Coordinates of C-alpha atoms in Angstrom, one line a residue:
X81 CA 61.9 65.8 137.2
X82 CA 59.9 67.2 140.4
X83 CA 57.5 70.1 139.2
X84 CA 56.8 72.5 141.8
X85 CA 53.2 73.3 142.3
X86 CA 52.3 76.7 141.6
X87 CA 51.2 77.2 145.8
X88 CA 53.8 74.8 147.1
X89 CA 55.7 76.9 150.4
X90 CA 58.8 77.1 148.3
X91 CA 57.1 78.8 145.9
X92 CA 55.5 81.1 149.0
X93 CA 58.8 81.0 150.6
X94 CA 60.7 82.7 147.3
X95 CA 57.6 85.6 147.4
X96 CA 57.8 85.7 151.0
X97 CA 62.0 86.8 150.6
X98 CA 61.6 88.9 148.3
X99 CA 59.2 91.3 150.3
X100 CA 61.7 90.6 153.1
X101 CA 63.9 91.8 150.3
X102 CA 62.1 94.7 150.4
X103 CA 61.4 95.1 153.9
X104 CA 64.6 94.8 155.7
X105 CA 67.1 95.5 152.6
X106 CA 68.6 92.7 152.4
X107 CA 70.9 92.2 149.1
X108 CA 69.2 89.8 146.7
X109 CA 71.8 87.8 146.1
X110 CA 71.8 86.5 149.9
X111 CA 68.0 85.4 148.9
X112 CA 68.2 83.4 145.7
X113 CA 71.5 81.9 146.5
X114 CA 69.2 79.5 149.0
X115 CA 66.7 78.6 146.8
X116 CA 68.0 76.1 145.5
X117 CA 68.5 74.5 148.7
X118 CA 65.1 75.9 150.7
X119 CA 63.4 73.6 147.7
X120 CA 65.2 70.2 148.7
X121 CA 64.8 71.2 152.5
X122 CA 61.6 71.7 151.8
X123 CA 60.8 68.7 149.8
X124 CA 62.3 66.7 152.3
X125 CA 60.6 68.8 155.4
X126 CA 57.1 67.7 153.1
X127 CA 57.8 64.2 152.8
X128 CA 58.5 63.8 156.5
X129 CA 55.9 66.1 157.4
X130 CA 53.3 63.4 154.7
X131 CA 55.1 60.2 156.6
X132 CA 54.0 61.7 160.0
X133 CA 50.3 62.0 158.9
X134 CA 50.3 59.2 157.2
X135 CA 51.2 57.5 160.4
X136 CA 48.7 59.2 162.4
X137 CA 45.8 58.4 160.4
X138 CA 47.1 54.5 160.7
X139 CA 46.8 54.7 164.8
X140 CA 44.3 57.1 164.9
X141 CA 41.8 53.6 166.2
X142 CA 44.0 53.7 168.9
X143 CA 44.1 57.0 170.4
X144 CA 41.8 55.6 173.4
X145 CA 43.2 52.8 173.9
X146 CA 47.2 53.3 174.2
X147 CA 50.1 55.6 173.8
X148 CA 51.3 56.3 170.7
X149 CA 55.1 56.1 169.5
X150 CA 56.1 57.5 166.4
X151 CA 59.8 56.7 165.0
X152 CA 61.5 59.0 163.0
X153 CA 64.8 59.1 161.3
X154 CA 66.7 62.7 160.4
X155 CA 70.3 63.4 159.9
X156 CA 70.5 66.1 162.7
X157 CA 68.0 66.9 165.8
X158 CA 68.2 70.8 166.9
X159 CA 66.1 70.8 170.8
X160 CA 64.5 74.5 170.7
X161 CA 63.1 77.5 168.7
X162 CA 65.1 80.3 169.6
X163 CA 67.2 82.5 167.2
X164 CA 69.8 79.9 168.1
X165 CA 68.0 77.1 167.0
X166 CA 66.3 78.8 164.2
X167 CA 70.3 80.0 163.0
X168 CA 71.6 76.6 163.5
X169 CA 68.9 75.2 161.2
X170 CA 69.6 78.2 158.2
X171 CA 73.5 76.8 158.4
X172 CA 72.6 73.5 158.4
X173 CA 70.0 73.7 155.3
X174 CA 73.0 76.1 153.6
X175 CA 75.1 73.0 153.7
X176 CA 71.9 70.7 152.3
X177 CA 72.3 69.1 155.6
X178 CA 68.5 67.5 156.7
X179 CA 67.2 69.1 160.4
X180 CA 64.4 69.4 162.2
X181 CA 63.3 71.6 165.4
X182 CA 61.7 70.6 168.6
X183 CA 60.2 73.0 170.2
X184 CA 58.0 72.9 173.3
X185 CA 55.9 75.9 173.0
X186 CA 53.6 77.0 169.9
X187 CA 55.3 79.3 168.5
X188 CA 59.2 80.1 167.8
X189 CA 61.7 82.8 169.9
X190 CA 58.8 82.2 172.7
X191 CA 61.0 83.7 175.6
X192 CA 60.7 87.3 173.0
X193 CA 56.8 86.7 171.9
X194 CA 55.6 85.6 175.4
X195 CA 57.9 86.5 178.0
X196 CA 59.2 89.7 177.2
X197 CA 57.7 92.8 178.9
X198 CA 55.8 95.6 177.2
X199 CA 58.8 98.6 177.5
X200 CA 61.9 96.1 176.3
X201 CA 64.2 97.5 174.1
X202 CA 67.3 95.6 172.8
X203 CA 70.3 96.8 174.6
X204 CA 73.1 95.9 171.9
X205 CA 73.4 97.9 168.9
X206 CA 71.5 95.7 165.7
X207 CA 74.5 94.7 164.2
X208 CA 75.4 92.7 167.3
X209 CA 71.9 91.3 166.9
X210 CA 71.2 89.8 163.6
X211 CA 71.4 86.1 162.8
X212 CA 73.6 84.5 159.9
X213 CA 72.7 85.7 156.1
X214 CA 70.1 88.2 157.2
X215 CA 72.1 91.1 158.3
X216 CA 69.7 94.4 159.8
X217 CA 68.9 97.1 157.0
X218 CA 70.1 100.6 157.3
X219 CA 66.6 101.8 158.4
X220 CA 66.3 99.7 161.3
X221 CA 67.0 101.9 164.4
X222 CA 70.3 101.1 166.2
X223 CA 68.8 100.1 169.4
X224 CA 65.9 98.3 168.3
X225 CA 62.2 97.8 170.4
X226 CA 61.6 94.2 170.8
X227 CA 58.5 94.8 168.1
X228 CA 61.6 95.4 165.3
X229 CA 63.5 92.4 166.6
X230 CA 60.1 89.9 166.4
X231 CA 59.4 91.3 163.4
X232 CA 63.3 90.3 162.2
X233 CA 62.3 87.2 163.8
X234 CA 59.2 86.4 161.3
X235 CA 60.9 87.6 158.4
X236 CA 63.8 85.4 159.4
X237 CA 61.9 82.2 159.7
X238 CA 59.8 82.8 156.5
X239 CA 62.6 84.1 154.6
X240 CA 64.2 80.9 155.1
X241 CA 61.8 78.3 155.3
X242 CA 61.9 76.9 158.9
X243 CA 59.4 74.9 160.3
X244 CA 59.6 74.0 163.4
X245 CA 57.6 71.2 165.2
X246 CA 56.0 72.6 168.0
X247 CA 54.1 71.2 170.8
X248 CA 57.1 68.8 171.2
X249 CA 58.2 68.6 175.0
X250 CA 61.5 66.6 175.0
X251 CA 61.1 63.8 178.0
X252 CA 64.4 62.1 177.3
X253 CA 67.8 61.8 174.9
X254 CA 70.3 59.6 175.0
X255 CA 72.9 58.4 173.0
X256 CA 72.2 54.5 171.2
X257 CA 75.7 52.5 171.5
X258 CA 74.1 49.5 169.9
X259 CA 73.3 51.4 166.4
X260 CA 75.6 54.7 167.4
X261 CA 73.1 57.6 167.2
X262 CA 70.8 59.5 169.4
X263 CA 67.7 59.2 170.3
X264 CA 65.4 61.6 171.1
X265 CA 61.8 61.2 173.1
X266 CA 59.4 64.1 172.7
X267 CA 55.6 64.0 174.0
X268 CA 53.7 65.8 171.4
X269 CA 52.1 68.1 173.8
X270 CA 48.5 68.8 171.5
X271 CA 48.1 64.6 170.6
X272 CA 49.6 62.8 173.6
X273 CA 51.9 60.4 171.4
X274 CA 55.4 59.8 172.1
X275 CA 57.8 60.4 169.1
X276 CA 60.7 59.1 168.8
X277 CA 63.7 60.6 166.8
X278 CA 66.9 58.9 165.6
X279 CA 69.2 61.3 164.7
X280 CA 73.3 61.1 163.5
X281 CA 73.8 65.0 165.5
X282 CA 72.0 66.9 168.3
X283 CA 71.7 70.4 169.2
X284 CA 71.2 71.4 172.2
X285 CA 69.5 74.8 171.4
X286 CA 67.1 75.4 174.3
X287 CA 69.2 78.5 175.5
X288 CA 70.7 80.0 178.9
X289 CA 66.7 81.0 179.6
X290 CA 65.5 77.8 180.4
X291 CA 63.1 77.4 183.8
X292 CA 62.2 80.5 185.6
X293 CA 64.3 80.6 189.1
X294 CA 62.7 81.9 191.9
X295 CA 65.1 81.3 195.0
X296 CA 63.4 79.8 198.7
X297 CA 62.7 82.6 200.9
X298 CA 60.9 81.8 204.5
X299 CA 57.4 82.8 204.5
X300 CA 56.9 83.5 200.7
X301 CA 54.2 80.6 200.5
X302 CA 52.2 82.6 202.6
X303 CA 53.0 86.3 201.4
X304 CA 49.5 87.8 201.7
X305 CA 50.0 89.8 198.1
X306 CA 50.6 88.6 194.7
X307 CA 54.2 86.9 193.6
X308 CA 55.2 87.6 189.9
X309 CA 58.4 86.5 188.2
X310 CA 59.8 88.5 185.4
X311 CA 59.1 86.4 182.6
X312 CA 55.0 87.2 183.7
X313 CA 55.6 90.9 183.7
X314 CA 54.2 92.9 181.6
X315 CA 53.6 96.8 182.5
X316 CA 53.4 98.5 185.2
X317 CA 49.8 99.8 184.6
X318 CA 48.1 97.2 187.0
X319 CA 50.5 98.2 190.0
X320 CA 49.4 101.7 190.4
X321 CA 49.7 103.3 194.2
X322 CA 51.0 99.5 195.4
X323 CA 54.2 98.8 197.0
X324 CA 56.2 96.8 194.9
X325 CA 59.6 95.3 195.8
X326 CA 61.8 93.9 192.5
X327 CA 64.2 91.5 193.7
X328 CA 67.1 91.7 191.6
X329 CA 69.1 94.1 190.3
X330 CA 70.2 93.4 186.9
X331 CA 68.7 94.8 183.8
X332 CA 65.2 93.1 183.8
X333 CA 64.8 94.2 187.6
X334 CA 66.3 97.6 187.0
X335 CA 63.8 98.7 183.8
X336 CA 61.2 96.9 185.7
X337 CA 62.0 99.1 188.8
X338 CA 61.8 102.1 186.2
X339 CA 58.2 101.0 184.4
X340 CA 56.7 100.5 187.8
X341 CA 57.3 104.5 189.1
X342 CA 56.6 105.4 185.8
X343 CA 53.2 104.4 186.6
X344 CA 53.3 105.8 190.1
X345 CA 53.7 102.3 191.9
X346 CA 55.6 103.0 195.4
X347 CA 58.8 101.1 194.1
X348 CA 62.0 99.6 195.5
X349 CA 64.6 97.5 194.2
X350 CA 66.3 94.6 195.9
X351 CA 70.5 94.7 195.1
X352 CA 72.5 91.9 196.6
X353 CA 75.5 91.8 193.6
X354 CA 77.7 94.7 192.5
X355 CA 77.0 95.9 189.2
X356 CA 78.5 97.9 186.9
X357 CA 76.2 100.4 185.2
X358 CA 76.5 102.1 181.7
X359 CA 74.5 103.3 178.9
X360 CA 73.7 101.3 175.7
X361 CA 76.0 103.4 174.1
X362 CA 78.6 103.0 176.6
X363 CA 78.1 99.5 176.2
X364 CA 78.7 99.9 171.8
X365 CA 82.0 101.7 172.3
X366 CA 83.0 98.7 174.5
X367 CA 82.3 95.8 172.3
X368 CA 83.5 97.8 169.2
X369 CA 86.8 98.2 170.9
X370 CA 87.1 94.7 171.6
X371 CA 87.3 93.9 168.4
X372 CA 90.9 95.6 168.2
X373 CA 92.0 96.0 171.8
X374 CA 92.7 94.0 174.9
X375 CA 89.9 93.8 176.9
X376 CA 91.2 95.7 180.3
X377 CA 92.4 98.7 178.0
X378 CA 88.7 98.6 176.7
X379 CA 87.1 98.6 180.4
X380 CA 89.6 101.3 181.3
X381 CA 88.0 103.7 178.3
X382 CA 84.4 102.1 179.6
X383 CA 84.7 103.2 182.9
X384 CA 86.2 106.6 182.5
X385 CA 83.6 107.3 180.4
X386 CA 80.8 105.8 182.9
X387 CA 82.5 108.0 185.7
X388 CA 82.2 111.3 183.7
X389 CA 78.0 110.6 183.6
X390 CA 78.1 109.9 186.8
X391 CA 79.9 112.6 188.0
X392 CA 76.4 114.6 188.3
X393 CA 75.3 112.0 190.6
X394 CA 78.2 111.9 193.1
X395 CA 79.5 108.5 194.7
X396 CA 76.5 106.1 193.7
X397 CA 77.7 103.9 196.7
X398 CA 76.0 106.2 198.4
X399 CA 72.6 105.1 197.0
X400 CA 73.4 101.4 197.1
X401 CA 74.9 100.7 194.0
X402 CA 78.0 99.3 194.4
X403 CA 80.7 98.7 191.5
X404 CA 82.2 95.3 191.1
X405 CA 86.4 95.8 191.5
X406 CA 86.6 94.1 188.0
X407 CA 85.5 96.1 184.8
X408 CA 82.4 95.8 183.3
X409 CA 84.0 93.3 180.2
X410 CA 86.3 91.6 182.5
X411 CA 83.5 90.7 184.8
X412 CA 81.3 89.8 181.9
X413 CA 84.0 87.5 180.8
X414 CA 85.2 85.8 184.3
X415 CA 81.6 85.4 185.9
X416 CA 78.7 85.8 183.1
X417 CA 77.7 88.7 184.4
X418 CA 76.9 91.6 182.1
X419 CA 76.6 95.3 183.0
X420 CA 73.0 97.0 183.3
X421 CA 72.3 99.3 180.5
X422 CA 70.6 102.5 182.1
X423 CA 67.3 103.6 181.2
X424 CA 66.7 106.1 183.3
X425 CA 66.7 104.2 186.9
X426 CA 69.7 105.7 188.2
X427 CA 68.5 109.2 188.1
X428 CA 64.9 108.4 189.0
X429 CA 67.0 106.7 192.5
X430 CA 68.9 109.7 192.7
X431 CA 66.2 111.6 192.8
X432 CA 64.7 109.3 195.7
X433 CA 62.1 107.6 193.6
X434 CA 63.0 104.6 193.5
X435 CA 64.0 102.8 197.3
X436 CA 67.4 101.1 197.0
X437 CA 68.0 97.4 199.5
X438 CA 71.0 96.4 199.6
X439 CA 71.0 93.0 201.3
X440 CA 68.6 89.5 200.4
X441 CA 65.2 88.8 202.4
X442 CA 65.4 87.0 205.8
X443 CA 61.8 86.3 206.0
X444 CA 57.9 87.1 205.5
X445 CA 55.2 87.0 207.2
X446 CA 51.6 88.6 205.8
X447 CA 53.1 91.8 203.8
X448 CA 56.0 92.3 205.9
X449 CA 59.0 91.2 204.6
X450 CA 62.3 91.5 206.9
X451 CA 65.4 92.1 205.3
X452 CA 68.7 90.7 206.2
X453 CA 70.0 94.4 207.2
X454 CA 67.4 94.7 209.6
X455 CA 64.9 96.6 207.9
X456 CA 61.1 96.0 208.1
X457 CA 59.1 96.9 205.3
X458 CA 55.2 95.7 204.0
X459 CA 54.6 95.2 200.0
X460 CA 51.6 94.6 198.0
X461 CA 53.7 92.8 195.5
X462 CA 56.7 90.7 195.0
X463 CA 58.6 91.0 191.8
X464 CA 60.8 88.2 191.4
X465 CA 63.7 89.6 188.6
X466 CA 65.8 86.9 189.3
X467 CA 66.5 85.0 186.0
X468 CA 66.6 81.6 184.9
X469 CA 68.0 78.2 185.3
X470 CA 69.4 75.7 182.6
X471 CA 67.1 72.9 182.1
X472 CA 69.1 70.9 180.1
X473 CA 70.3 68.0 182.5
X474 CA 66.5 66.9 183.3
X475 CA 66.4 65.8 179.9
X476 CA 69.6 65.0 178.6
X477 CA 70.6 61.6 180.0
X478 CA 73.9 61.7 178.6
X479 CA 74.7 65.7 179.5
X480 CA 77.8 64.8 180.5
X481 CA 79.3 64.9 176.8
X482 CA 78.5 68.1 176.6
X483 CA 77.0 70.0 180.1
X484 CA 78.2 70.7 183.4
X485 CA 75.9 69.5 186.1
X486 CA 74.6 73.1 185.9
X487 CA 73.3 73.1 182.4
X488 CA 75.9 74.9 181.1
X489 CA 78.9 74.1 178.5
X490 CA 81.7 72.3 180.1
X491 CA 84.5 73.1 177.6
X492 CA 86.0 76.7 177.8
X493 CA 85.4 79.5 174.9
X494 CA 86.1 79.0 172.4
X495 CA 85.2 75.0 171.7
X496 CA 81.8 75.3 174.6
X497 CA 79.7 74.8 171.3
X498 CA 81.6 71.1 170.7
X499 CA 80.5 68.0 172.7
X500 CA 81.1 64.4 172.2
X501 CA 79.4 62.0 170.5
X502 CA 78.3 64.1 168.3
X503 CA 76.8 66.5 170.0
X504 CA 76.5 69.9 170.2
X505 CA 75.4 73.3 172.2
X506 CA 73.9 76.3 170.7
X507 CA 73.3 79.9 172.4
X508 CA 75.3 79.0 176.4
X509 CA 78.3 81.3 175.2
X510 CA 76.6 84.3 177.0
X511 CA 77.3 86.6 174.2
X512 CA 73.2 87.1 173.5
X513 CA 72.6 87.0 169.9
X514 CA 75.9 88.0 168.3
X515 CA 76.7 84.7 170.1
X516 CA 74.1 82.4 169.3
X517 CA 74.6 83.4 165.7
X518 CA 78.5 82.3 165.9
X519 CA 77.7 79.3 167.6
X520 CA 75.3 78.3 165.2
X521 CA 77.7 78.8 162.5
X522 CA 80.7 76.5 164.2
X523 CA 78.4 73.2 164.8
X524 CA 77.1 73.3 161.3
X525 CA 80.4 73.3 159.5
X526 CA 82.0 71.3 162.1
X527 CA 78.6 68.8 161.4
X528 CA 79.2 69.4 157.6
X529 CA 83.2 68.5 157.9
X530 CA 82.3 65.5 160.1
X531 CA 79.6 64.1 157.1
X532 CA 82.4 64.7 154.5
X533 CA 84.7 62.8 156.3
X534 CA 82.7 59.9 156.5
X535 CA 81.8 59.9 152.6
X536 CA 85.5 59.5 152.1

């Protein structure tokens, strides 16, 4: 019989849930129902975790003289830290089902603790935002600050018992014919070694945010001001009296645009794309009626709705927002696309304070950037709200069982979760969280039917 020590983490974990308990009302039940399995996830996470040292401290003569490799053996391999990867692992461990988390940064959910900017506020309602077996308490506001949702985040990861290894940069995965599993090379980022993971299952978990994108424009090596992308912006304090252009106008680049005049920076905004534009609670109505309605008849109600707020405004062609022809779902659906939630931009551009450019950027030279409509116009600063590309295929050598060459899934909605070979994608269904938490759900009972197949 294993005695737990009286300051063993499961033993921390339990306390730890209960003042989650406390904290974000969550039923008790949901709690110590997992116990039982947090303490043989947790065993197993420790033995591992004892192996690993243990291992260390054997090469540690070496560290001069040679790279390291470490080899270990798990049942499933989840690549990334987000709240897909962290869901993917709480379904997993509620099916007893050994994991373990790569993740290349120090800390977990790092694209909400280091790349999110001061003013963000989650544009879904919470109950579209909440991960499996921890659902939101009723004194969480409906549209949450980021500070609520990181905070969710910590109790989430505590509550559960997820440890992630961090530091872990995955170099290269493939899948083993000779022995029929994966294997998995990550450079531990804070030692040097190379470990090597064997694994029955991958997750790909790494998320539509992968490497910022910042797209070639002539001259912009040798823009005489200062070139941020979004994922570095954080307030619009240090930009007071400058000229700022924000390229891009979805809903980073449009509450950027808005942050920046509120602190009195000369603003514009760079539009190429048509956008549909509604409030959050625009946006609630919408995906509530989804859930019993076609999806045109929902974007009909949507966008009579988004016409009668706009009404006050007149035409807002006429300030260079342009509608898609599609509706706001319908778009979201054929191209990925979502709507911009409203924070205050479109009257603070009706109002002239905020400079709309339709059109991209033909070239630059100093602080004079020409734009492909013909206007000429000097900037202090260059704020590049233009997103993110998959990084998937640099280190997936096999991506093909799963990707597209764009790092995306290559099977339609509502199998894109469901590779070959055992292998799986979590958090691509553009859906944001509501969607990493289904898909998260799907692989580990598809991975848990697979394993009780083979027993039999």
């Amino acid at each position: 019989m294993y005695i737990v020590p009286k300051h063993s983490p499961v033993i921390k974990t339990t306390l730890h849930c209960v003042t989650s308990v406390k904290n974000f009302k969550i039923p008790y039940f949901i709690v110590f129902a997992h116990t039982y399995h947090h303490v043989l996830i947790s065993l197993y996470n420790s033995r591992i975790n004892e192996h690993l040292r243990t291992t260390q401290r054997k090469n540690l003569s070496y560290l001069n003289t040679r790279s390291r490799y470490i080899d270990m053996e798990t049942v499933v391999v989840i690549v990334g830290a987000g709240p897909a990867g962290l869901a993917t692992s709480v379904c997993l461990n509620k099916h007893s089902i050994p994991n373990l988390i790569l993740e290349k940064e120090d800390v977990y959910a790092s694209l909400w603790k280091k790349r999110a900017y001061d003013r963000l506020k989650l544009h879904l309602a919470k109950n579209f935002c909440q991960l499996p077996f921890m659902p939101h308490g009723p004194d969480v506001p409906t549209f949450m600050p980021k500070e609520y949702f990181i905070d969710y985040l910590d109790a989430y990861v505590t509550c559960f018992d997820i440890y992630p290894r961090y530091n872990r940069t995955v170099k290269f995965t493939m899948f083993d014919v000779s022995n029929n599993k994966w294997r998995v090379e990550a450079e531990n980022t804070v030692t040097g070694e190379i470990e090597v993971y064997w694994s029955e299952f991958v997750v790909v978990a790494t998320g539509e945010n992968g490497d910022r994108y910042i797209p070639e424009v002539e001259g912009l090596n040798n823009f005489y001001g200062e070139v941020v992308h979004s994922s570095m912006y954080k307030s619009g304090r240090d930009y007071k009296d400058k000229n700022v252009l924000v390229v891009g106008g979805g809903n980073s680049g449009m509450e950027i645009s808005f942050d920046l005049n509120n602190f009195d920076a000369n603003t514009a905004v760079l539009i190429r794309t048509p956008r549909h534009i509604l409030t959050k609670e625009e946006v609630y109505v919408g995906m509530t009626l989804l859930k019993y309605f076609p999806v045109r008849m929902v974007d009909t109600v949507v966008m009579m709705m988004s016409k009668a707020r706009l009404f006050i405004y007149g035409d807002p062609s006429k300030y260079g927002l342009i509608r898609p022809n599609q509706g706001p779902f319908v778009t979201k659906f054929l191209t990925g696309r979502t709507p911009v939630i409203d924070v205050g931009t479109v009257r603070k551009i009706h109002e002239g304070k905020i400079q709309v450019i339709n059109g991209g950027i033909r070239s630059i030279e100093g602080k004079t950037l020409t734009f492909e409509n013909g206007l000429r116009q000097d900037f202090d600063v260059i704020v590049f709200a233009t997103g993110y590309k998959s990084s998937v295929c640099n280190w997936l050598k096999n991506y093909e069982y799963v990707m597209r060459d764009d790092g995306f899934p290559k099977n339609p909605m509502p199998d894109h979760w469901k590779g070959e070979k055992n292998i799986y994608c979590a958090g691509f269904s553009r859906k944001g969280i509501a969607g990493a938490a289904q898909d998260a759900m799907s692989v580990a009972q598809d991975i848990k039917s697979i394993l009780e197949t083979a027993r039999y």
